[in-house]
PDB file of C-alpha atoms in Angstrom:
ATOM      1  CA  UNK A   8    -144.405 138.536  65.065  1.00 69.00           C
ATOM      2  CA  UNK A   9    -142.496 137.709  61.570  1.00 71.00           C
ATOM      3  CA  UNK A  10    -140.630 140.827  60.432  1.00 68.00           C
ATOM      4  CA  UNK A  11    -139.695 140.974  56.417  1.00 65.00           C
ATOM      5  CA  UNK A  12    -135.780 141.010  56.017  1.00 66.00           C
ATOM      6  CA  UNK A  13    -134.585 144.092  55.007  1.00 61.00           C
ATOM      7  CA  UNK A  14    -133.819 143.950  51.134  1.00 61.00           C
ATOM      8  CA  UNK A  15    -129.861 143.773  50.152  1.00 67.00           C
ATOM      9  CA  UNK A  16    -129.622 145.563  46.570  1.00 73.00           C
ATOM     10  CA  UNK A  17    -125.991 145.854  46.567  1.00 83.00           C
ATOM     11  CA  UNK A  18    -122.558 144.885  48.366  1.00 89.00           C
ATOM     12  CA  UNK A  19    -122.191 145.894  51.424  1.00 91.00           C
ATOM     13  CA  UNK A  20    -118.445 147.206  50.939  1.00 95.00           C
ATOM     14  CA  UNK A  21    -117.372 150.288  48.952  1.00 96.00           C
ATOM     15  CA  UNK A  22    -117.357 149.049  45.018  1.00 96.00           C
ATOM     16  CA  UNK A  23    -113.682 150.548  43.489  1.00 95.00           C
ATOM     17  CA  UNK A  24    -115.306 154.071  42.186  1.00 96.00           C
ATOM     18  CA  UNK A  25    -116.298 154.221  45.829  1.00 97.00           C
ATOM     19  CA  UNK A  26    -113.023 153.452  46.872  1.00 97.00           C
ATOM     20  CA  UNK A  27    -110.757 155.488  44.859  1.00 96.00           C
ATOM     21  CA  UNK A  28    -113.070 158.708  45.650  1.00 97.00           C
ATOM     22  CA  UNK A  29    -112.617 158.466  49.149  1.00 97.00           C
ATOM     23  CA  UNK A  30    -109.269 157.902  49.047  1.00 98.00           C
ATOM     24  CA  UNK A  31    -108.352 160.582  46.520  1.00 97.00           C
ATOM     25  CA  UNK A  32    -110.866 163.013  48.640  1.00 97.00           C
ATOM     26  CA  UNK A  33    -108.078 162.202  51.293  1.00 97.00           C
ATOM     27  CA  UNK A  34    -105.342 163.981  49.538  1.00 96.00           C
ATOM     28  CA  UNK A  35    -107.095 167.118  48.979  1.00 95.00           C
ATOM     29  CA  UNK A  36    -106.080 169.867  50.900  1.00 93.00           C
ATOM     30  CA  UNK A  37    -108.320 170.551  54.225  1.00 90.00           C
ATOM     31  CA  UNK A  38    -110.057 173.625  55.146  1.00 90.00           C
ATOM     32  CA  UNK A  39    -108.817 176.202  57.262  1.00 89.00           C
ATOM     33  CA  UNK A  40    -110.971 175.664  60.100  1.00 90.00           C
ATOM     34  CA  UNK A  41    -110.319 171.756  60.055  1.00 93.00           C
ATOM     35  CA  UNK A  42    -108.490 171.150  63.066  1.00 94.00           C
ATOM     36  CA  UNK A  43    -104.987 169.395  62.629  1.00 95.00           C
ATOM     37  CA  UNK A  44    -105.812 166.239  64.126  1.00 96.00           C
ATOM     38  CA  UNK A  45    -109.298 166.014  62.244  1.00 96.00           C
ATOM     39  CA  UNK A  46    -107.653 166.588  58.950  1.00 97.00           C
ATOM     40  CA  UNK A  47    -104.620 163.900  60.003  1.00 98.00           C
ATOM     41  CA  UNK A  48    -107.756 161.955  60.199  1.00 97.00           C
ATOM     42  CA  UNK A  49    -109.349 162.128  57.478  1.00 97.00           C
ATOM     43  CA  UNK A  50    -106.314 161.760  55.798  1.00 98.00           C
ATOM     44  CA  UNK A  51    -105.268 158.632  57.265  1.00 98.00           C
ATOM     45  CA  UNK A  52    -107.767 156.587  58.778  1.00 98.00           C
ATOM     46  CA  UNK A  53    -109.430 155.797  55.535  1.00 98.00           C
ATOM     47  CA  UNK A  54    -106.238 154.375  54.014  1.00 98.00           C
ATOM     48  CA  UNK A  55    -106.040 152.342  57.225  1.00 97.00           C
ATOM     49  CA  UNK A  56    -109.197 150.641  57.086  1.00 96.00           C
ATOM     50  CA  UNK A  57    -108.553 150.358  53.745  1.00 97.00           C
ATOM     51  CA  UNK A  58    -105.269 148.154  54.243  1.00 97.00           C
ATOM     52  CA  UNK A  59    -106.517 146.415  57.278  1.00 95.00           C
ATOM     53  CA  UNK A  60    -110.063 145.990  57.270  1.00 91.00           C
ATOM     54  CA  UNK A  61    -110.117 147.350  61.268  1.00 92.00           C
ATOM     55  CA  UNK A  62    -113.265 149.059  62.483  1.00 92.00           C
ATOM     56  CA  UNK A  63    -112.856 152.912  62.771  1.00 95.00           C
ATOM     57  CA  UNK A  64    -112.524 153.213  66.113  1.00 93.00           C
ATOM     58  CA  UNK A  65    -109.778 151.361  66.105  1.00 94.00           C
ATOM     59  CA  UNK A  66    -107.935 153.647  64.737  1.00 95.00           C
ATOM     60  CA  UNK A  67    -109.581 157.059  65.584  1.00 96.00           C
ATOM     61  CA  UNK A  68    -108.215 156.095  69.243  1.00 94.00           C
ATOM     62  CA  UNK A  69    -104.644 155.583  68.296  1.00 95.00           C
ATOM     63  CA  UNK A  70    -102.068 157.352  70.159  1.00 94.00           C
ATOM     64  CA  UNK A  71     -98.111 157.714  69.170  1.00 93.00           C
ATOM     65  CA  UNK A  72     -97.098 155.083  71.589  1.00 93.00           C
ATOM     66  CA  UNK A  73     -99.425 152.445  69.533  1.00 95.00           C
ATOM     67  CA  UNK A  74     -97.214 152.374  66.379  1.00 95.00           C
ATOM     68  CA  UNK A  75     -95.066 149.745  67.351  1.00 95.00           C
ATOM     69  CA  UNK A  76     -92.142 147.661  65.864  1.00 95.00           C
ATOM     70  CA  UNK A  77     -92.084 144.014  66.337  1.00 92.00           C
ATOM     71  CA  UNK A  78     -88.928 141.931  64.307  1.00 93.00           C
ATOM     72  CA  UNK A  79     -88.293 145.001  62.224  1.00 95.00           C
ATOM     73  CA  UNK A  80     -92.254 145.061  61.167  1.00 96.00           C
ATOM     74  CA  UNK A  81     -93.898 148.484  61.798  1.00 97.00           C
ATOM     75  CA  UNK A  82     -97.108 147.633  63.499  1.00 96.00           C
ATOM     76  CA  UNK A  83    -100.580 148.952  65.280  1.00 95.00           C
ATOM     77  CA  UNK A  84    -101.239 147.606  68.661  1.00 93.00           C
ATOM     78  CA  UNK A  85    -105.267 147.685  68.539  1.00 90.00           C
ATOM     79  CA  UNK A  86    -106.570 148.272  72.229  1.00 78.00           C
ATOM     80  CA  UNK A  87    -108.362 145.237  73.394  1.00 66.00           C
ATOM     81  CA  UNK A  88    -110.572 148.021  75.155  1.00 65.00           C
ATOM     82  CA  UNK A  89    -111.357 149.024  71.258  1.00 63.00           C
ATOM     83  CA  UNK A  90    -112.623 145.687  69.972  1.00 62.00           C
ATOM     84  CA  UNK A  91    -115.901 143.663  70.323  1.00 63.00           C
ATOM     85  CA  UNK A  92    -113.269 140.717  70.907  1.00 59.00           C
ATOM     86  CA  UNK A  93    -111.800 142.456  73.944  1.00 61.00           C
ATOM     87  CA  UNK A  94    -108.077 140.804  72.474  1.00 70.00           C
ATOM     88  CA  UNK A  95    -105.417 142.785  71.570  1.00 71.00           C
ATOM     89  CA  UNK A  96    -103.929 142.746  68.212  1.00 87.00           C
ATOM     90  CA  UNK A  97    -100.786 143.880  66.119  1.00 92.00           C
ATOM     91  CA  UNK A  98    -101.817 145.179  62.556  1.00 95.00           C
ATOM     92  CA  UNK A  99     -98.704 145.305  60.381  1.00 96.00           C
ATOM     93  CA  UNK A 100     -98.557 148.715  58.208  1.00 97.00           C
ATOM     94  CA  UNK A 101     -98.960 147.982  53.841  1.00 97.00           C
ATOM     95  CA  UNK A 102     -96.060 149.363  52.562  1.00 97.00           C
ATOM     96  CA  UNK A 103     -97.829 151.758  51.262  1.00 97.00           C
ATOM     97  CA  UNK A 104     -99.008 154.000  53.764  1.00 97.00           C
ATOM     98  CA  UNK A 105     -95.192 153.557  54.499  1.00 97.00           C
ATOM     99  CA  UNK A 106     -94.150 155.400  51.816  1.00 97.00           C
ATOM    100  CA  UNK A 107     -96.966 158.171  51.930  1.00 97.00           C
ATOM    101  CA  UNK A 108     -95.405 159.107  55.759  1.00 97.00           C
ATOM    102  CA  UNK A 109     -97.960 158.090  58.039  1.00 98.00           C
ATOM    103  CA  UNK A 110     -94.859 157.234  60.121  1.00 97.00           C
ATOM    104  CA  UNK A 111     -93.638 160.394  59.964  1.00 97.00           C
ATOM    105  CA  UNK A 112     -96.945 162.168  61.448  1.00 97.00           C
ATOM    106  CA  UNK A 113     -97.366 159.007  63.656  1.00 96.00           C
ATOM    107  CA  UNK A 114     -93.797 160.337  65.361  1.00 95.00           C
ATOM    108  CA  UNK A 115     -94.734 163.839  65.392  1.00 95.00           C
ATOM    109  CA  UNK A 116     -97.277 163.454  67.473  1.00 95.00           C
ATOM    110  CA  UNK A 117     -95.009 162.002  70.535  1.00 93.00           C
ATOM    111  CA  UNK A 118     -97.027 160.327  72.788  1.00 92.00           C
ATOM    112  CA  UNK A 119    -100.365 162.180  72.038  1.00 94.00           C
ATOM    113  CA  UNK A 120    -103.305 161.150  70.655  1.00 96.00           C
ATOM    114  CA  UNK A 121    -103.054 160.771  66.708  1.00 97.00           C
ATOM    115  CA  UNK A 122    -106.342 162.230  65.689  1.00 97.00           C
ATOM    116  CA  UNK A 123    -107.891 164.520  68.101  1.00 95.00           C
ATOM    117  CA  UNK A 124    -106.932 167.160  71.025  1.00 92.00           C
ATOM    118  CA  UNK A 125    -108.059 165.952  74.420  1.00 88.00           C
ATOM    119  CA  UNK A 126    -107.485 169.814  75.555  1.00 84.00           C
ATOM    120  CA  UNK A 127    -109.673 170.434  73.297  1.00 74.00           C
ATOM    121  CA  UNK A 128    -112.526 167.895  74.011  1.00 65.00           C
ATOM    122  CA  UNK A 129    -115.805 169.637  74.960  1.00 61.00           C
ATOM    123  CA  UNK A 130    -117.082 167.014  76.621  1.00 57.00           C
ATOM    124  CA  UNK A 131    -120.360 164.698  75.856  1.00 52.00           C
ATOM    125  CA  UNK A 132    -122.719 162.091  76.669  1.00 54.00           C
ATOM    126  CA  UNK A 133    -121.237 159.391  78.527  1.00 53.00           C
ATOM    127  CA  UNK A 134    -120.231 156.305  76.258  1.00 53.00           C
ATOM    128  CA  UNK A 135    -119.063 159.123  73.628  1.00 65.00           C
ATOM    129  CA  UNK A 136    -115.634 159.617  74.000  1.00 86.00           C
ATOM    130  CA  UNK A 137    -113.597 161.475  71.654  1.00 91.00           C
ATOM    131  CA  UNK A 138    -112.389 159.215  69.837  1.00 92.00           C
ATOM    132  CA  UNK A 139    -115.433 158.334  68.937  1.00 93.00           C
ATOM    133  CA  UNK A 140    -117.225 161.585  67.927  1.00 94.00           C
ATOM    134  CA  UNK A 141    -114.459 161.660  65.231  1.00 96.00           C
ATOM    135  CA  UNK A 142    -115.186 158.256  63.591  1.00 96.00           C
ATOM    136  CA  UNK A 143    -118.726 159.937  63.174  1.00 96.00           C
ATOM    137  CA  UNK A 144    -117.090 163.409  61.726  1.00 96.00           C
ATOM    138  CA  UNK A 145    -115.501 160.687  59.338  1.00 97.00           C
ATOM    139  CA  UNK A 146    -118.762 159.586  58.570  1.00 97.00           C
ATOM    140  CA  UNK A 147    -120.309 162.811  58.034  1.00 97.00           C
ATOM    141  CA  UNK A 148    -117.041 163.533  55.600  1.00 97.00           C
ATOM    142  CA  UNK A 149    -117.438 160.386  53.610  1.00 97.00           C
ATOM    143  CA  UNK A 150    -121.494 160.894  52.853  1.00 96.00           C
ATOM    144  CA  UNK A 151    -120.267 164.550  51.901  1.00 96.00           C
ATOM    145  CA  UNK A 152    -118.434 162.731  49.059  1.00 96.00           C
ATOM    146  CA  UNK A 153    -121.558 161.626  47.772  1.00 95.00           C
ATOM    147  CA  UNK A 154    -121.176 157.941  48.596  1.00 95.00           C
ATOM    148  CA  UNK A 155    -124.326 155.612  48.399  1.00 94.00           C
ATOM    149  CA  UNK A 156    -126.161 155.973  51.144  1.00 93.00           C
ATOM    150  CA  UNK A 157    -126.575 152.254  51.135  1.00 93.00           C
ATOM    151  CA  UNK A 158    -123.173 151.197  52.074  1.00 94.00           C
ATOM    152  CA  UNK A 159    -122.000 152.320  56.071  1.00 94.00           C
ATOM    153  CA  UNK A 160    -119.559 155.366  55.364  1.00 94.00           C
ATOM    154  CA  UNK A 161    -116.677 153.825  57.999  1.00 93.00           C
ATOM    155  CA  UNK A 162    -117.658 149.981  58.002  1.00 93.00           C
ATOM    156  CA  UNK A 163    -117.913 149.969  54.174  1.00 95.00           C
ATOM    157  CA  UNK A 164    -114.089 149.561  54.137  1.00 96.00           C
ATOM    158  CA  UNK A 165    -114.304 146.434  56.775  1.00 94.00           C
ATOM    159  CA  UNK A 166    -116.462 144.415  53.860  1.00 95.00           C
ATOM    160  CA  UNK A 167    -114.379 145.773  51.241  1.00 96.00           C
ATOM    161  CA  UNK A 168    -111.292 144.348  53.046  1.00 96.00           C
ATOM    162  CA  UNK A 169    -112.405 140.997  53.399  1.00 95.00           C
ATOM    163  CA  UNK A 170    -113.461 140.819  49.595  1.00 96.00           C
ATOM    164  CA  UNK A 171    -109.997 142.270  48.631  1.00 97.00           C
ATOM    165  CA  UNK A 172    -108.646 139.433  50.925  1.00 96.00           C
ATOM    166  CA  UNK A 173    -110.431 136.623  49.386  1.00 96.00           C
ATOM    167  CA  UNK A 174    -109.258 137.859  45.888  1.00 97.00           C
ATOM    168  CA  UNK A 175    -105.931 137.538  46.777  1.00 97.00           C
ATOM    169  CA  UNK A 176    -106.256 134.668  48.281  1.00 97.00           C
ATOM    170  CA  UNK A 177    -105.493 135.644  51.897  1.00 96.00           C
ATOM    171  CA  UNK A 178    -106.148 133.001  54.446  1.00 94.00           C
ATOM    172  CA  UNK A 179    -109.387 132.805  56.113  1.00 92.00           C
ATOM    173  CA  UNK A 180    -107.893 132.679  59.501  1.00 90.00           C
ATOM    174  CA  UNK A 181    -105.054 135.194  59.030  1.00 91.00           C
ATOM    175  CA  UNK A 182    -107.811 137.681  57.674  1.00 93.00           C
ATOM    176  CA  UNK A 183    -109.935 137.410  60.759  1.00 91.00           C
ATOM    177  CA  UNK A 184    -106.942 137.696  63.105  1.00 90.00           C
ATOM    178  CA  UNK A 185    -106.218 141.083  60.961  1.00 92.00           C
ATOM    179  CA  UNK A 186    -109.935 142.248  61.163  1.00 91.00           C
ATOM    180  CA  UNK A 187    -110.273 141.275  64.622  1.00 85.00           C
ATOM    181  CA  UNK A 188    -113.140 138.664  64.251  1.00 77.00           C
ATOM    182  CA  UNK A 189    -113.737 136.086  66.739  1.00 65.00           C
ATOM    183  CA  UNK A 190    -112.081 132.334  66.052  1.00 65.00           C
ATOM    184  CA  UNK A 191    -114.462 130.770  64.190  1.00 63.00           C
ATOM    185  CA  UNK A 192    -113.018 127.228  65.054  1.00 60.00           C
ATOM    186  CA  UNK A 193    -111.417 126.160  68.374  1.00 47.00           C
ATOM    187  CA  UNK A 194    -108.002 125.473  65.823  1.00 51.00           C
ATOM    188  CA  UNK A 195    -107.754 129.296  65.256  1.00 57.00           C
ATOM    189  CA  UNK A 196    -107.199 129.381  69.035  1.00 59.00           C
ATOM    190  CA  UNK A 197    -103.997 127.406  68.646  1.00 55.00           C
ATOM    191  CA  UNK A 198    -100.827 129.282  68.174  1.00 59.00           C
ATOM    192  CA  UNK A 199    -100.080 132.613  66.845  1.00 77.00           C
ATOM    193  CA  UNK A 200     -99.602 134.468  64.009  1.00 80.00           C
ATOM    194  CA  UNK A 201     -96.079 135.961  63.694  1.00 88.00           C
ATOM    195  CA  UNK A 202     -95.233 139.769  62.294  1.00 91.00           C
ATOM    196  CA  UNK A 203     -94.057 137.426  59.604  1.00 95.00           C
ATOM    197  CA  UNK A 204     -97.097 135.977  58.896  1.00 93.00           C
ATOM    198  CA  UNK A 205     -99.517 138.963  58.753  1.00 93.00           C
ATOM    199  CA  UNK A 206     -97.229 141.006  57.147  1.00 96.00           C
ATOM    200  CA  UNK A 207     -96.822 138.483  54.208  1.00 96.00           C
ATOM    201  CA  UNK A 208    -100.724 138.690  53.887  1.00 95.00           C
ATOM    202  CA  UNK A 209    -100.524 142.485  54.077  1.00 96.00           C
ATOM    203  CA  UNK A 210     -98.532 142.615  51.231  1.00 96.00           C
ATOM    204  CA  UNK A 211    -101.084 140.769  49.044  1.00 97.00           C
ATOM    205  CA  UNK A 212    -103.485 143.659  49.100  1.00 97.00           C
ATOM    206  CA  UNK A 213    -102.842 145.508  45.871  1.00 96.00           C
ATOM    207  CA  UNK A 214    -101.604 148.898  46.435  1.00 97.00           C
ATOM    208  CA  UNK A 215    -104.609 151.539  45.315  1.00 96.00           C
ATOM    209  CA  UNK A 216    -103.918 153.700  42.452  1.00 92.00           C
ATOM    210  CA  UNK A 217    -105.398 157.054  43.470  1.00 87.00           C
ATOM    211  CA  UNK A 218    -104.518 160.702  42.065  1.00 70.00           C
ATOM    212  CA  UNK A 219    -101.253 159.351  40.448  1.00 55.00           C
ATOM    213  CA  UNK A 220    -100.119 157.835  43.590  1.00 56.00           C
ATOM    214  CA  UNK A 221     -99.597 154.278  43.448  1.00 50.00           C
TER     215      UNK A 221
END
């Protein structure tokens, strides 16, 4: 049975309107019945995914003990548990979440989950942890903001990323260690890629300009 492709009528990432609405959106203050670690979320994880290209989950799982420090580098350890690649990885921070504190919360939270309240977990169908259920709050959030309904509300930062990366021209290989794809030669499988490294490539993302923040 032949099946017609679906049709493509746009990018698949978030275009830069898209972009700078979710991330100013993120700034906003958060309702009163928001939880704390739902509205850390929403704050954070978008600039994340934003600066990384990392899937959602990635992050929505993060606990205190996962922002690490490797040759004076503040890094995320992403969970090999977390990825389709089943490798772990270390993400360095931009600079720019940096200087808008995510450290700061990061440390506040101790050793506890970053974005959600396991005390507070009501359960769910198996499969669905936590973590989880609030990468699909996050999704609920961003259509709320009136994004095209074309692009996916978490993954549209992963595309974005890698366009973003190619117009800097990051390295194909150091991008897909950052975004967690597989090796798509058997020379990507050689060696590995210092703080150094990643962070350099970091740096080449441009820092957004969002709500007079640069």
């Amino acid at each position: 049975v032949r099946v017609k492709k679906a049709l493509h009528e746009r990018e698949k990432g978030f275009d830069h309107d898209e972009a700078r609405t979710i991330l100013a959106a993120t700034l906003q203050p958060s309702s009163d019945k928001t939880s704390v670690e739902m509205a850390a979320a929403r704050r954070w994880v978008p600039w994340l995914c934003a600066y990384t290209g990392a899937r959602v989950n990635e992050f929505t799982c993060l606990s205190g003990c996962d922002i690490v420090e490797r040759n004076g580098i503040a890094m995320i350890r992403v969970k090999a548990e977390t990825n389709k690649t089943r490798k772990w990885r270390n993400v360095p921070l931009h600079p720019h979440i940096i200087e808008q504190g995510f450290l700061v919360y990061a440390r506040s939270r101790g050793l506890r989950p970053l974005f959600y309240e396991p005390a507070r977990s009501r359960g769910g169908k198996e499969g669905n942890p936590h973590f989880k259920k609030v990468g699909e709050r996050l999704a609920e959030w961003v259509r709320s903001l009136n994004i095209d309904s074309r692009v996916a509300p978490n993954h549209g930062w992963r595309h974005r990323f890698a366009s973003v990366a190619r117009f800097v021209g990051m390295p194909e290989d150091i991008r897909n260690v950052l975004q967690g794809h597989a090796d798509a030669k058997v020379a990507d499988r050689y060696g590995d890629t210092w703080p150094e490294v990643a962070y350099r490539e970091i740096k080449k993302i441009p820092a957004y300009q969002v709500g007079g923040r640069a």
